[in-house]
C-alpha atoms as a printed R data frame, in Angstrom:
    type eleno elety resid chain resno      x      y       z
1   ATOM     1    CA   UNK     A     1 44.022 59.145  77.675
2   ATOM     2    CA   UNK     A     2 47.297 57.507  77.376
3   ATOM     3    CA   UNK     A     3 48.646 54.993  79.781
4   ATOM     4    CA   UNK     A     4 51.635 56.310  81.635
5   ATOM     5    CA   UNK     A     5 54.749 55.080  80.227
6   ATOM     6    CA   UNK     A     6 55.497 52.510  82.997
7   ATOM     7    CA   UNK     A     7 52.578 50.250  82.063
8   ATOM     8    CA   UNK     A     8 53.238 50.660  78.374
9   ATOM     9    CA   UNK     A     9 56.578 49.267  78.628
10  ATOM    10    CA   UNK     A    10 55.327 46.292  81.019
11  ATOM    11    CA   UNK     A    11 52.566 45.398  78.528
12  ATOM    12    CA   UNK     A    12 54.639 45.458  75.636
13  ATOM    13    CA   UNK     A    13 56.199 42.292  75.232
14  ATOM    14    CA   UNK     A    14 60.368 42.185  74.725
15  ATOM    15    CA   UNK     A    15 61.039 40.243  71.786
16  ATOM    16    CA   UNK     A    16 64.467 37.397  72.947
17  ATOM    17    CA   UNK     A    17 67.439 37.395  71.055
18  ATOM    18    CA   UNK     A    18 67.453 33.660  69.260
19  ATOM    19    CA   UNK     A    19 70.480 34.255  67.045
20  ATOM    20    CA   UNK     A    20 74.208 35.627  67.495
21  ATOM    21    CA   UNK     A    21 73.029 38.395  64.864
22  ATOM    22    CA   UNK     A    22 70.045 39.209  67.139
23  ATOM    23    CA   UNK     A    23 72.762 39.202  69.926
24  ATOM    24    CA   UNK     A    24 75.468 41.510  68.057
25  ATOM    25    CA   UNK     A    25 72.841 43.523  67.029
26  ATOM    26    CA   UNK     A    26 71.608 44.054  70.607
27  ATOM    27    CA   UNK     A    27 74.811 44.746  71.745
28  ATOM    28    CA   UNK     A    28 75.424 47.318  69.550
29  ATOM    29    CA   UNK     A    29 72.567 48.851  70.165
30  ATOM    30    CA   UNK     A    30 73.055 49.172  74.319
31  ATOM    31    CA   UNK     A    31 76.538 50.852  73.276
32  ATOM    32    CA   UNK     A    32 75.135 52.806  71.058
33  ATOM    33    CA   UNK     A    33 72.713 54.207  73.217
34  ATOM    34    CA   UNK     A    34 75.450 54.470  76.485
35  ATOM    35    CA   UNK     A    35 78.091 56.153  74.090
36  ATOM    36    CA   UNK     A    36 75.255 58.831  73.302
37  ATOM    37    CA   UNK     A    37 74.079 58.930  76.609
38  ATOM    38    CA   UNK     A    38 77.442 59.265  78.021
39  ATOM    39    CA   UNK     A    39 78.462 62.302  75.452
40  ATOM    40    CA   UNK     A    40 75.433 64.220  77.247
41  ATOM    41    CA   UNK     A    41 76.489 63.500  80.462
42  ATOM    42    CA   UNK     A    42 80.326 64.397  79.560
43  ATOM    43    CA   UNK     A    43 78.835 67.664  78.156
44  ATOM    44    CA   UNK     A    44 76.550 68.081  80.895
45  ATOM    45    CA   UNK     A    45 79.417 67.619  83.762
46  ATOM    46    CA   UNK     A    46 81.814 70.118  82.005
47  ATOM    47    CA   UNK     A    47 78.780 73.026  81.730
48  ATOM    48    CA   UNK     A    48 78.301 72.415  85.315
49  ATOM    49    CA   UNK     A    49 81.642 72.598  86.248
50  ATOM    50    CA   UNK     A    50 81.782 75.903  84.110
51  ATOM    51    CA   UNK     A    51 78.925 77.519  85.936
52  ATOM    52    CA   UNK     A    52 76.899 77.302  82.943
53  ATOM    53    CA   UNK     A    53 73.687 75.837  84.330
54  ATOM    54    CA   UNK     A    54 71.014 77.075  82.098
55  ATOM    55    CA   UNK     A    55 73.218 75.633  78.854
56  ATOM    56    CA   UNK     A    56 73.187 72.202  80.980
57  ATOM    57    CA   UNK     A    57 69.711 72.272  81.864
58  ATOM    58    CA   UNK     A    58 69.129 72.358  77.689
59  ATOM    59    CA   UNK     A    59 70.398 69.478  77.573
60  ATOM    60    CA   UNK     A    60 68.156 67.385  79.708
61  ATOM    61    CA   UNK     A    61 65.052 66.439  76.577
62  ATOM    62    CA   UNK     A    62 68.118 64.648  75.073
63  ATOM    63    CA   UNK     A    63 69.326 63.209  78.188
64  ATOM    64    CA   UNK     A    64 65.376 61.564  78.854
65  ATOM    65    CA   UNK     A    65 65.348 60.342  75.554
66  ATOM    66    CA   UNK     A    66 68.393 58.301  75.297
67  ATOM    67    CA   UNK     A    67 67.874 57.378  78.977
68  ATOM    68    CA   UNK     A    68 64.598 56.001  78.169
69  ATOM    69    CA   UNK     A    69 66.027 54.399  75.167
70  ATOM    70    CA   UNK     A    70 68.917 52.534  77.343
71  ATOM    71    CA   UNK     A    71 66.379 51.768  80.020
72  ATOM    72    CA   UNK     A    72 64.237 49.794  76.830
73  ATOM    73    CA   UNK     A    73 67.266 48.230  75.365
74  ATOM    74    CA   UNK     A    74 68.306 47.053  78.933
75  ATOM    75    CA   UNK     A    75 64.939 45.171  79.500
76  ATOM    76    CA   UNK     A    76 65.287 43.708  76.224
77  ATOM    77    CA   UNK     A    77 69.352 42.197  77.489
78  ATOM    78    CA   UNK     A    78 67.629 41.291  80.741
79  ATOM    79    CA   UNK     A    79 64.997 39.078  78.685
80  ATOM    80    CA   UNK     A    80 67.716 37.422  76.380
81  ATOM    81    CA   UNK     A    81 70.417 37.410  79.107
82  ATOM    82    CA   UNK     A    82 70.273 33.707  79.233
83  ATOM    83    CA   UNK     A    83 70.654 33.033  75.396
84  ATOM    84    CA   UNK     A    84 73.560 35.164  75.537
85  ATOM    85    CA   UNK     A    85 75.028 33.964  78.372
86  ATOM    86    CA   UNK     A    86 75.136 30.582  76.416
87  ATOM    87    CA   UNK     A    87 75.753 31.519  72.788
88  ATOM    88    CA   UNK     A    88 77.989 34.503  73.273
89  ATOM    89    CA   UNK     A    89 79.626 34.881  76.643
90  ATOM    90    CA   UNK     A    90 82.438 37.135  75.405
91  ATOM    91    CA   UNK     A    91 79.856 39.783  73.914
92  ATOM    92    CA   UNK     A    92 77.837 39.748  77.576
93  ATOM    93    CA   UNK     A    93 81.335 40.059  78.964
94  ATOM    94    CA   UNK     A    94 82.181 43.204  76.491
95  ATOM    95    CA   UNK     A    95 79.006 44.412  77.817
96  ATOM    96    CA   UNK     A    96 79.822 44.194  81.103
97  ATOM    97    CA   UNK     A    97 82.925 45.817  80.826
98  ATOM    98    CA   UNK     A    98 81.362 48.743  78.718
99  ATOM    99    CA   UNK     A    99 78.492 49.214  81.439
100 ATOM   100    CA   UNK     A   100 81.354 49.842  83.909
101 ATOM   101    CA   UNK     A   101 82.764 52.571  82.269
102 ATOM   102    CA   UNK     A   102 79.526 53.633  81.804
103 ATOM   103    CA   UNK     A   103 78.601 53.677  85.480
104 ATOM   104    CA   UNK     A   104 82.073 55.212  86.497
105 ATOM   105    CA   UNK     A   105 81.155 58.188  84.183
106 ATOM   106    CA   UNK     A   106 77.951 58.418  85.688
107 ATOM   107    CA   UNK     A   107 79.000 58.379  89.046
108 ATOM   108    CA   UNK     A   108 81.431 61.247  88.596
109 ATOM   109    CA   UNK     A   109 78.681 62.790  86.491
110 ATOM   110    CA   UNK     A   110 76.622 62.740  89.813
111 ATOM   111    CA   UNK     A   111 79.339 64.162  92.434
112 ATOM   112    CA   UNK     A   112 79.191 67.080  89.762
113 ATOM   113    CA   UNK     A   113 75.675 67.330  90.111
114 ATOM   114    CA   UNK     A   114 75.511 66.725  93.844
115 ATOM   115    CA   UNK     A   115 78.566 69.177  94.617
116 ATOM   116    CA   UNK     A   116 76.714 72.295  92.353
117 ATOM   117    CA   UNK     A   117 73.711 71.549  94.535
118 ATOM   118    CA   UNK     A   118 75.217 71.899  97.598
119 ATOM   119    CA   UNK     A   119 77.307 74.862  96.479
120 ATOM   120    CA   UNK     A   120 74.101 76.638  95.343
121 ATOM   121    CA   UNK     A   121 72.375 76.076  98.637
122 ATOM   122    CA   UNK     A   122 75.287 76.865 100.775
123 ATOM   123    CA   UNK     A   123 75.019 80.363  99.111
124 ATOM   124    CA   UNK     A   124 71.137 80.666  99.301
125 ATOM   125    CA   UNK     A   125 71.507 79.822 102.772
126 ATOM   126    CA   UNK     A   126 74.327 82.506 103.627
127 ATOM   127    CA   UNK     A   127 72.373 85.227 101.771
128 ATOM   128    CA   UNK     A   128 68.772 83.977 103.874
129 ATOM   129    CA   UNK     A   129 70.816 83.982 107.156
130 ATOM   130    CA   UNK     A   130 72.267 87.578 106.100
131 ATOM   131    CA   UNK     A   131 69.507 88.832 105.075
132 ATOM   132    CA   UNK     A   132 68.035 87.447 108.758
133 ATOM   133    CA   UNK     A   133 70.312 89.161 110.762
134 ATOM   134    CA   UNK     A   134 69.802 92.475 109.458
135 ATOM   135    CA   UNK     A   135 66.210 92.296 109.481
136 ATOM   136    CA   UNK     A   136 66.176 91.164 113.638
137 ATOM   137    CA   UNK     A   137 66.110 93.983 115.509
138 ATOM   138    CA   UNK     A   138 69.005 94.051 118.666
139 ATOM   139    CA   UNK     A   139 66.877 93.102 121.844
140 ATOM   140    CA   UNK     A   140 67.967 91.823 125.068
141 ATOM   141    CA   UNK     A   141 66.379 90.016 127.839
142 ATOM   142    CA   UNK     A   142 66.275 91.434 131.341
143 ATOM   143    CA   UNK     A   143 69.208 89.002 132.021
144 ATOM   144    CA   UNK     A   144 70.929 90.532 129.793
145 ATOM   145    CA   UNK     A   145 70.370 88.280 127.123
146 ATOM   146    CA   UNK     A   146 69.550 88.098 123.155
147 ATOM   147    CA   UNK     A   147 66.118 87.965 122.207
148 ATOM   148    CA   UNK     A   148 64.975 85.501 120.439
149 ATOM   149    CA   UNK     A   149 63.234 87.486 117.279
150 ATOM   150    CA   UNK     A   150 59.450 87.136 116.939
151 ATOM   151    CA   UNK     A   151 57.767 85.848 113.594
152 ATOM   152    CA   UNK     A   152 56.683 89.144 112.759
153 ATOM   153    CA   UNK     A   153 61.106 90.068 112.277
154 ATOM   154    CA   UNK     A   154 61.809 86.906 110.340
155 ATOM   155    CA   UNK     A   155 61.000 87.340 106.557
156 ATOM   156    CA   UNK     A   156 61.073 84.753 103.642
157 ATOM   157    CA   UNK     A   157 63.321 84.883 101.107
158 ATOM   158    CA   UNK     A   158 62.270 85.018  97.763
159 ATOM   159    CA   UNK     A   159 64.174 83.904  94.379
160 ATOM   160    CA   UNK     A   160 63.563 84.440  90.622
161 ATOM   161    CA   UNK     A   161 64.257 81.358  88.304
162 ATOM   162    CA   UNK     A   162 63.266 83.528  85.450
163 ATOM   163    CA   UNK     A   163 66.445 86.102  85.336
């Protein structure tokens, strides 16, 4: 049995950077793997916006693999962040300024995200709470009250994820 991914990564030791090659060549590698991961999560935001969930749902072994890939390359920065900070200050600041663009598309990426949610249960809530009220019989109280309906009128609703 395999150890889960977590503990592979912490036992694996993160070679430093120890020359401004090792340091270009780590910094190329972080924006390679952002630009990537950002071009999934640009295509990902406009098939959401389109309504095209299922095509955007396709997308998400690619999306796990370059996000595991930037969250590697990121531990490796974090481990050499002090050579570079010394030997090549205007490549960490390049970085920097990359990794807020990146962050900025994410963000948006995730008010995309969030909004679809909360559209789809908005309408999964209206068609429960319709589907309620016609299933509750019309009762009143001797006051002249509703009834409240019994757990016996209130049915679940059911959904298909495979149609």
């Amino acid at each position: 049995m395999n150890p889960p991914l977590s503990r592979q990564l912490a036992a694996a030791p993160v070679p430093l950077a120890a020359t401004p090659a090792d340091a270009r060549k780590l910094a190329e590698g972080l924006m390679e793997v952002m630009s990537a991961l950002l071009a999934v999560i640009e295509r990902e935001t406009e098939l959401v916006r389109a309504g095209k969930v299922r095509e955007a749902m396709a997308l998400e072994p690619k999306k796990s693999e370059l996000s595991r890939r930037y969250v590697g390359t990121i531990a490796h920065l974090k481990n050499s962040q002090s050579y570079l900070a010394g030997a090549t200050p205007d490549l960490l600041a390049a970085l920097h300024r990359h990794h807020d663009t990146f962050r900025a598309m994410l963000q948006v990426n995730l008010t995309v995200l969030a909004t679809a949610h909360a559209v789809s249960e908005g309408i999964v809530r209206g068609v429960n709470a319709e589907m309620q009220r016609r299933n509750i019989p019309a009762t009143y109280t001797a006051s002249g009250q509703r009834a409240a309906p019994g757990p016996r009128n209130i049915s679940p609703l059911a959904l298909s994820r495979s149609l």
